[in-house]
Coordinates of C-alpha atoms and ligand atoms in Angstrom, one line a residue:
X1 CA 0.0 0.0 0.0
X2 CA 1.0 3.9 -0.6
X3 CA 1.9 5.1 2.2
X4 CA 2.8 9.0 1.7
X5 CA 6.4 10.3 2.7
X6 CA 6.1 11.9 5.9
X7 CA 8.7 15.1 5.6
X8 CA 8.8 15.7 9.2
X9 CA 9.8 12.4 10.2
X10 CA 13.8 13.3 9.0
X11 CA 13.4 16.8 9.2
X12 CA 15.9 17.6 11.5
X13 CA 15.8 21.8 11.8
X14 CA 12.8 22.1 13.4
X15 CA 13.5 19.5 16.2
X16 CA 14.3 21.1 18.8
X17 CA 11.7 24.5 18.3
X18 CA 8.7 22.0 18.0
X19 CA 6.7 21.9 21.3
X20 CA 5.1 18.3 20.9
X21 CA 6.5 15.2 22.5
X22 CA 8.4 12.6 20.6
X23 CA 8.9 9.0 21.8
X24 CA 12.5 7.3 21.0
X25 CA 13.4 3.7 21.8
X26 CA 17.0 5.5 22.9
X27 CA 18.2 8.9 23.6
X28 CA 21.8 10.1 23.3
X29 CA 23.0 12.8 25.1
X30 CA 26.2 14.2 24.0
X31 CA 28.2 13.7 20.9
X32 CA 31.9 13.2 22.1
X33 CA 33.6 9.6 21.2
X34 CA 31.6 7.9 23.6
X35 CA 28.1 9.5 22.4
X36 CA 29.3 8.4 18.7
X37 CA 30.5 5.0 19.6
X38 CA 27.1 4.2 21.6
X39 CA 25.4 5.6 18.5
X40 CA 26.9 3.8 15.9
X41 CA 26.4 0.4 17.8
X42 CA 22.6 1.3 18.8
X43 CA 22.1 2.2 15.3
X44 CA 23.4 -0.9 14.3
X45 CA 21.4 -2.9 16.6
X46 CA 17.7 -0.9 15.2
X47 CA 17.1 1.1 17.9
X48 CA 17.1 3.6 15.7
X49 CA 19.0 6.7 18.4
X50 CA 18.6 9.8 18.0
X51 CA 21.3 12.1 19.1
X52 CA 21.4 15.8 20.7
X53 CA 25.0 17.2 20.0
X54 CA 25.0 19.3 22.8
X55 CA 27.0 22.7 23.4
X56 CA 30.6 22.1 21.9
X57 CA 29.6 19.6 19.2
X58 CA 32.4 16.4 18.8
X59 CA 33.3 17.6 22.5
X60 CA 36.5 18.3 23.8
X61 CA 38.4 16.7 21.1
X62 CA 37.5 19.3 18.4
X63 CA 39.6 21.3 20.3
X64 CA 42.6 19.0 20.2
X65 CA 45.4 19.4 17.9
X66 CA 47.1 15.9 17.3
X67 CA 45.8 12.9 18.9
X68 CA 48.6 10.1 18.5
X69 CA 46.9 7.7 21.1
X70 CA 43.8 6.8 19.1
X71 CA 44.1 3.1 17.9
X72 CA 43.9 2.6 14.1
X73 CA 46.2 6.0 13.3
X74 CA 49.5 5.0 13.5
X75 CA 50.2 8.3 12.1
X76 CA 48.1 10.6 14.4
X77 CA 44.9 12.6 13.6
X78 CA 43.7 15.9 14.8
X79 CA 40.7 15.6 17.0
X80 CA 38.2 17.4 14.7
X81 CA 39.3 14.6 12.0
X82 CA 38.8 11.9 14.4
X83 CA 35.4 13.1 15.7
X84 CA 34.7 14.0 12.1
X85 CA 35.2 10.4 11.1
X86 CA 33.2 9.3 14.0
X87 CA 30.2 11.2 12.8
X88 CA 30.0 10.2 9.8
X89 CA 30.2 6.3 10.7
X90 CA 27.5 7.1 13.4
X91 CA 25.5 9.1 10.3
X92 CA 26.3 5.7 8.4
X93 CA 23.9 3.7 10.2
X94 CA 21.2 6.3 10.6
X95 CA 21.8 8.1 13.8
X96 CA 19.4 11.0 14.3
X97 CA 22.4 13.8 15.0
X98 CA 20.6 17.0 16.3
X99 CA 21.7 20.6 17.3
X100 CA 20.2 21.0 20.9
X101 CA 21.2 21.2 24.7
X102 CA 19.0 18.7 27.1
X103 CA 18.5 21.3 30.2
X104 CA 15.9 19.1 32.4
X105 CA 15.4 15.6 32.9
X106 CA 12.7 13.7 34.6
X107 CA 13.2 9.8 35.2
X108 CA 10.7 9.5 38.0
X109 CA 8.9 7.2 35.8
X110 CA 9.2 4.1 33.2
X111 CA 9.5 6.4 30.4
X112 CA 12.3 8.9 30.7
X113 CA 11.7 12.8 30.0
X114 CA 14.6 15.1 28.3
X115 CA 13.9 18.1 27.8
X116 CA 15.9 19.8 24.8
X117 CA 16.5 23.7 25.1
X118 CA 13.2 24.0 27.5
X119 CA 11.2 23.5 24.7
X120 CA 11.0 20.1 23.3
X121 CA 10.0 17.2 25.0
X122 CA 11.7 13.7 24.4
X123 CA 10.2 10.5 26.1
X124 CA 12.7 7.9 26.0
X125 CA 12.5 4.1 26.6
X126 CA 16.5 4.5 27.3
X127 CA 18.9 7.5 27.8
X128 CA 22.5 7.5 27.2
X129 CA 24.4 10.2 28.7
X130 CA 27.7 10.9 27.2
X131 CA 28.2 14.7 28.0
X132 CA 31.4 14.8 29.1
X133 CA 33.4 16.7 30.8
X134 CA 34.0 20.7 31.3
X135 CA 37.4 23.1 31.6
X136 CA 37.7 24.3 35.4
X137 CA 38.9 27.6 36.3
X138 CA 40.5 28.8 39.4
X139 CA 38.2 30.8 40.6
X140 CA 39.5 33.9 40.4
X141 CA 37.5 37.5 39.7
X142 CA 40.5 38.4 37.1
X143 CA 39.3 34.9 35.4
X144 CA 35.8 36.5 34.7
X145 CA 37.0 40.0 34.4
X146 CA 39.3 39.1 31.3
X147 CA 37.5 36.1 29.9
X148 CA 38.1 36.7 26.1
X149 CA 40.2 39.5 26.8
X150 CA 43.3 37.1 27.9
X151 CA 42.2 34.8 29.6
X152 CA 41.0 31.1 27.8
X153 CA 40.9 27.4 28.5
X154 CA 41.7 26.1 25.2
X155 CA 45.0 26.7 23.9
X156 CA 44.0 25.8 20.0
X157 CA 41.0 27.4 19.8
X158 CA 43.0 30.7 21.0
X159 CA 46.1 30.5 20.8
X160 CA 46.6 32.0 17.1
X161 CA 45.5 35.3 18.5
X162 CA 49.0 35.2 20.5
X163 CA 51.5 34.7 17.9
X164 CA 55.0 36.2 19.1
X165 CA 53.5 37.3 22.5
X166 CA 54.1 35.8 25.7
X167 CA 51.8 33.6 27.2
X168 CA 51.3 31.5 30.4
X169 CA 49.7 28.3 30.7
X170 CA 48.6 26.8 34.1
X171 CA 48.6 23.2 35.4
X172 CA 50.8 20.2 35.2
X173 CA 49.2 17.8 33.8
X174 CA 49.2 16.2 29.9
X175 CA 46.2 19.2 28.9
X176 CA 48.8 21.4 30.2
X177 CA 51.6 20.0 28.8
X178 CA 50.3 19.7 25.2
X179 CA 48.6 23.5 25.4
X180 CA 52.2 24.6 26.0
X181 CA 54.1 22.8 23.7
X182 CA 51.3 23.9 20.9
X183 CA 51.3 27.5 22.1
X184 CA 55.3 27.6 21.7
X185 CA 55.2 27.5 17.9
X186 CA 53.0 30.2 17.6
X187 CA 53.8 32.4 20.8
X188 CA 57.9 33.7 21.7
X189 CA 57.8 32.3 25.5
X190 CA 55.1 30.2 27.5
X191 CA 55.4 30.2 31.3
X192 CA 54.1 27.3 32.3
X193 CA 52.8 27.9 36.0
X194 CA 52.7 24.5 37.9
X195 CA 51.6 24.4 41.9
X196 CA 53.9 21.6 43.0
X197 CA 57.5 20.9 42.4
X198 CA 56.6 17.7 40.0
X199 CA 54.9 17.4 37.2
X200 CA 51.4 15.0 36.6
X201 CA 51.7 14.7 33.3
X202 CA 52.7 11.4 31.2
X203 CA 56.8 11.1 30.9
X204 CA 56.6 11.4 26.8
X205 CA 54.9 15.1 27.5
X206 CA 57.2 16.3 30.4
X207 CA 60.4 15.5 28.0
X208 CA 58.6 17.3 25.1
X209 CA 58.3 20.2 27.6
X210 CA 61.6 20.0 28.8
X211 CA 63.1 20.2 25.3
X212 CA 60.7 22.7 24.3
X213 CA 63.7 25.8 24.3
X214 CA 60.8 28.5 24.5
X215 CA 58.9 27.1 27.3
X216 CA 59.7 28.3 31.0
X217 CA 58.5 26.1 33.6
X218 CA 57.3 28.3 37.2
X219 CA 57.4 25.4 39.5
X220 CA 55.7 26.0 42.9
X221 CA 53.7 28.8 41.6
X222 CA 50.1 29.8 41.7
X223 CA 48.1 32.6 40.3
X224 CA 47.3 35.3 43.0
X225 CA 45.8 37.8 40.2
X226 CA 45.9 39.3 36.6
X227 CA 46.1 42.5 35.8
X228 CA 46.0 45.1 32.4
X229 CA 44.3 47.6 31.0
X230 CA 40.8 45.9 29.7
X231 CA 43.3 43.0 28.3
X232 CA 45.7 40.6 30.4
X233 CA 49.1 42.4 30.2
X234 CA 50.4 39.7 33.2
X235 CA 49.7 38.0 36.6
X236 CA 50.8 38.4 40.0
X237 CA 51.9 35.0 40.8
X238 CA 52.8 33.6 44.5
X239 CA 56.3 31.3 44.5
X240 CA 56.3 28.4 47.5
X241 CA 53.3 29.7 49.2
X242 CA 52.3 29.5 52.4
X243 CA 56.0 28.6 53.1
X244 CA 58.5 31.0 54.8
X245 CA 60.8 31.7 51.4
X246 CA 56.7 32.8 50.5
X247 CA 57.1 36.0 47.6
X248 CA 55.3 37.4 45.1
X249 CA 56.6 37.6 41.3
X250 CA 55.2 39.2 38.4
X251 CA 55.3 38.6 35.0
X252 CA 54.4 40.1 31.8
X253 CA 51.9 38.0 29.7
X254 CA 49.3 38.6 27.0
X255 CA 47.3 35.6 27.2
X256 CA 46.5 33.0 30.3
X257 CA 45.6 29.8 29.6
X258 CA 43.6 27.6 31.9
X259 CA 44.5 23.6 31.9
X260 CA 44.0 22.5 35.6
X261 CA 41.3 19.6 34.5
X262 CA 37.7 19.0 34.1
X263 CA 33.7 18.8 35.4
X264 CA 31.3 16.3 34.5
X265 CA 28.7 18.0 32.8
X266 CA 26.2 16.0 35.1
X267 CA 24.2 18.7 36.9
X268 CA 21.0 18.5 34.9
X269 CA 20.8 15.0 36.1
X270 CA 22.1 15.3 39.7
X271 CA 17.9 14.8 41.5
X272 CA 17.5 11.9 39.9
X273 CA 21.1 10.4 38.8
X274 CA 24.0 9.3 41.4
X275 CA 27.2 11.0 41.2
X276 CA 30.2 11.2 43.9
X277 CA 31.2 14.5 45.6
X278 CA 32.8 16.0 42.1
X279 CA 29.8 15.0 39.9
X280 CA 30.6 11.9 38.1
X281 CA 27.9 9.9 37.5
X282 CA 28.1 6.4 39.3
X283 CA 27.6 3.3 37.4
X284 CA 28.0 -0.2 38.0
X285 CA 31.6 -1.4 38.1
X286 CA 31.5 -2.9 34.5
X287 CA 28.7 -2.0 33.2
X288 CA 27.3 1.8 32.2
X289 CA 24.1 1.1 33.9
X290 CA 23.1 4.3 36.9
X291 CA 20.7 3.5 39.5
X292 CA 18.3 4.4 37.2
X293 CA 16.7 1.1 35.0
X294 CA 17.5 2.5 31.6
X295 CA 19.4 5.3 31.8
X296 CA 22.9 4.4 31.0
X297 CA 26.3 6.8 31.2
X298 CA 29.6 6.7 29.7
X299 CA 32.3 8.8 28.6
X300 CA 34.0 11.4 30.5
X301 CA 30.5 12.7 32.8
X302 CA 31.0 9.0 34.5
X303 CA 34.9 8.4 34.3
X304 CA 36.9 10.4 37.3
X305 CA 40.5 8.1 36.2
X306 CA 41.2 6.9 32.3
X307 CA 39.5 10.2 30.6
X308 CA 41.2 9.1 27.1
X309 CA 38.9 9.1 24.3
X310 CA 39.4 5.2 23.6
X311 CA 38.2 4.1 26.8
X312 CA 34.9 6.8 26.6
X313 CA 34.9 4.8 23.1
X314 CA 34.8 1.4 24.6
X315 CA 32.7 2.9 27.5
X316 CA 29.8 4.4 24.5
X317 CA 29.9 0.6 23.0
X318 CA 29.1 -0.6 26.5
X319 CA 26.2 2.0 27.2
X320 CA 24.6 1.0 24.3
X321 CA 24.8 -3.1 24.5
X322 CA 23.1 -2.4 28.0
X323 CA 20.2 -0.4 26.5
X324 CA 20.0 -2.7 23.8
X325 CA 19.7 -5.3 26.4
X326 CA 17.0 -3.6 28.8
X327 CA 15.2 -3.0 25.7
X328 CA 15.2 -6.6 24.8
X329 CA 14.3 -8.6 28.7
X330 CA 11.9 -5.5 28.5
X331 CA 9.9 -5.9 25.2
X332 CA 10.8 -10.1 25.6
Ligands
NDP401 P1 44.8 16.4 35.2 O1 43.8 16.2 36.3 O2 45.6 15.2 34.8 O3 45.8 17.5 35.7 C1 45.4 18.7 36.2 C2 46.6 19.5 36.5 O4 46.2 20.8 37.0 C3 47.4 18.9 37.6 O5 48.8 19.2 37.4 C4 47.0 19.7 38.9 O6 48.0 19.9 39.8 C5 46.7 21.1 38.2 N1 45.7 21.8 39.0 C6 44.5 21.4 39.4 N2 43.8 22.4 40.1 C7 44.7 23.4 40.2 C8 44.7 24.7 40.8 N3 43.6 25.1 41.5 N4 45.8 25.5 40.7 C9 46.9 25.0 40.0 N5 47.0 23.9 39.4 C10 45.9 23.0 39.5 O7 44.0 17.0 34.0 P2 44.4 17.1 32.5 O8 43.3 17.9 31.9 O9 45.7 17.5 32.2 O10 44.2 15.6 31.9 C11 43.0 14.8 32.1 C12 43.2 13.4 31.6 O11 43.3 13.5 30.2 C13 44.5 12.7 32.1 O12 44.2 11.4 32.3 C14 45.4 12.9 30.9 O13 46.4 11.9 30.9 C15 44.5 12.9 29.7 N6 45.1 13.6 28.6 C16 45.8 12.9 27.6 C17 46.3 13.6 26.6 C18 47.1 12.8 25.6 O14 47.4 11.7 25.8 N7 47.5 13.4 24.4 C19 46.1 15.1 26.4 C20 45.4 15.7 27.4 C21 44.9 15.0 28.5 P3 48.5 18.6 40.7 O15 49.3 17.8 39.8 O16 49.3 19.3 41.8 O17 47.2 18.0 41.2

C-alpha cells in the first residue's frame, strides 16, 4: 500500500523549536567519542538513536590538535578529523544527530523525559548520557574580568590570537603540557605555571616540555591575580606559598591559559542520577548502567580516572549493548 512520505519524520531543523513530545526507543545525550560509539552500535542494533549534539559539538576533542593515542592512526589525527570520522560512521547507520542542549530531565517514571533547550520534549524508553566533561577555572575574579580578553581554557582554539606574544599556561598535567608545547610554535615564550615541584603529566609530554627551548617552567607557583588595562598584560603569581621563602613575582603576559582539568557535565541529572562529591555519574563497576533502570552513562560525565577518548569509546559501546539489552528482557 501507498503510504505518503512523511517530511517531518527526518526533518531535522525544526526538532528542537517544536513543542510536541516525541517518543525514542533510545536517547543520546552528547556527541563526544563515547556518544558516537554508543550511536553507531545502537544504530546498528535498530534502535534507531537519535542524538542531541549538545553545546561544543564532537566535545573536547575538536579542540585537540594531534591525537597520536587513538588506535587505528599509527600516524596521528587531529581531533576534529577523528570526531569527524566518528560522525560520519555514526550518520552511516542512521543516527538522528541533532543541534540541541538537554537542560531538564525527569526519570521519576518508566519512560524517561529530556527536555531539549526547555522547549521540546523527548520520552525515551533508554537514555545514554555521554556529555562529558567541562574546563575548570581557578576561581579567580581576574578569570571573569578578562574572559576573552586574555584569559582562555583552550589553547587551540586561541592560541593564534598570541602569535609572538608571551603567554602562560597553568597546570601540570598532559592538557597542560600539550597546550604549552602547541602555544610555543605560535607564541615567543610560555610560562608554564605549575603548583607543585613535579609534574602530573605522562613522561613522553614532560620530555617534550623539557626540550621545548621556549617554554619556562614556574614550579611552585600559583596565580594570585591578573592584571592590564581591559586585556591581560600579566599576573601576579605567588612562588612556595604558604612557606617561609613565600614571595610574590610578576610577570608580563598577553594571554593566560587555563588547563587544571575538568567537570562532568552532570548537573542537569544530579535529583535523579547518582554522582560522587565531584559529579561523576556512578555506574555499576563494568557496566554503564546508573541507578536508574535505563538510563545508562559513559564517557568522560561517568569516568573520574582513564579520561582518554578510547576508553569513553569502549565505555559508549558498552552503554549502548546495556540499552539494547533492557530494551530486549523489557519488550521479551
Ligand atoms: P589532570 O587532572 O591530569 O591534571 C590537572 C593539573 O592541573 C594537575 O597538574 C593539577 O595539579 C593542576 N591543578 C588542578 N587544580 C589546580 C589549581 N587550582 N591550581 C593550580 N593547578 C591546579 O587534568 P588534564 O586535563 O591534564 O588531563 C586529564 C586526563 O586526560 C588525564 O588522564 C590525561 O592523561 C589525559 N590527557 C591525555 C592527553 C594525551 O594523551 N594526548 C592530552 C590531554 C589529556 P596537581 O598535579 O598538583 O594535582
Amino acid at each position: 500500500m501507498f503510504k505518503p512520505l512523511d517530511l517531518s519524520e527526518n526533518d531535522n531543523h525544526n526538532q528542537s523549536v517544536s513543542s510536541e513530545v516525541e517518543r525514542v526507543k533510545c536517547l543520546i545525550i552528547g556527541s563526544g567519542p563515547a556518544g558516537y560509539t554508543a550511536a553507531i552500535y545502537a544504530a546498528r542494533a535498530n534502535l534507531a538513536p537519535v542524538m542531541y549534539e549538545g553545546l561544543q559539538p564532537g566535545g573536547q576533542l575538536t579542540t585537540t590538535t594531534e591525537v597520536e593515542n587513538f588506535p587505528g592512526y599509527p600516524e596521528g589525527v587531529t581531533g576534529p578529523v577523528l570526531m569527524e570520522d566518528l560522525k560520519a560512521q555514526a550518520k552511516r547507520f542512521g543516527t538522528d544527530i541533532r543541534w540541541g542542549i538537554a537542560t531538564k530531565v525527569d526519570f521519576s517514571g518508566e519512560i524517561h523525559k529530556v527536555w531539549i533547550d526547555e522547549k521540546k520534549l523527548i520520552e525515551a524508553e533508554t537514555v545514554i548520557i555521554a556529555t562529558g566533561a567541562t574546563a575548570k577555572y581557578l576561581g579567580l575574579e581576574d578569570e571573569k574580568k578578562y574572559a576573552g580578553s586574555g584569559v582562555s581554557a583552550c589553547a587551540t582554539c586561541d592560541g593564534f590570537f598570541y602569535r609572538g606574544k608571551d603567554v602562560a599556561v597553568v597546570g601540570g598535567g598532559d592538557t597542560a603540557a600539550e597546550e604549552a608545547i602547541y602555544l610555543a610554535g605560535l607564541a615567543s615564550k610560555v610560562y608554564l605555571i605549575v603548583r607543585r615541584n613535579e609534574l602530573r603529566a605522562s613522561k613522553v609530554m614532560q620530555d617534550r616540555v623539557f626540550r621545548t627551548k621556549n617554554i619556562e617552567v614556574l614550579w611552585e607557583h600559583q596565580t594570585k591575580a591578573l592584571f592590564g588595562d581591559g586585556v591581560v598584560e600579566g599576573a601576579v603569581l605567588w612562588k612556595k606559598k604558604g612557606t617561609p621563602e613565600e614571595e610574590e613575582v610578576k610577570i608580563k603576559i598577553d594571554g593566560f591559559f587555563l588547563a587544571i582539568g575538568h567537570k562532568p557535565n552532570s548537573d542537569f541529572v544530579k535529583d535523579f542520577i547518582d554522582t560522587d562529591e565531584v559529579g561523576y555519574i556512578k555506574t555499576i563497576p563494568g557496566t554503564s548502567k546508573t541507578n536508574v533502570p535505563g538510563v545508562f552513562a559513559c564517557g568522560d560525565v561517568q569516568d573520574p580516572v582513564y579520561r582518554q577518548a578510547v576508553t569513553a569509546a569502549g565505555s559508549g559501546c558498552m552503554a549502548a549493548i546495556d540499552a539494547e539489552r533492557y530494551l530486549s528482557e523489557k519488550h521479551g
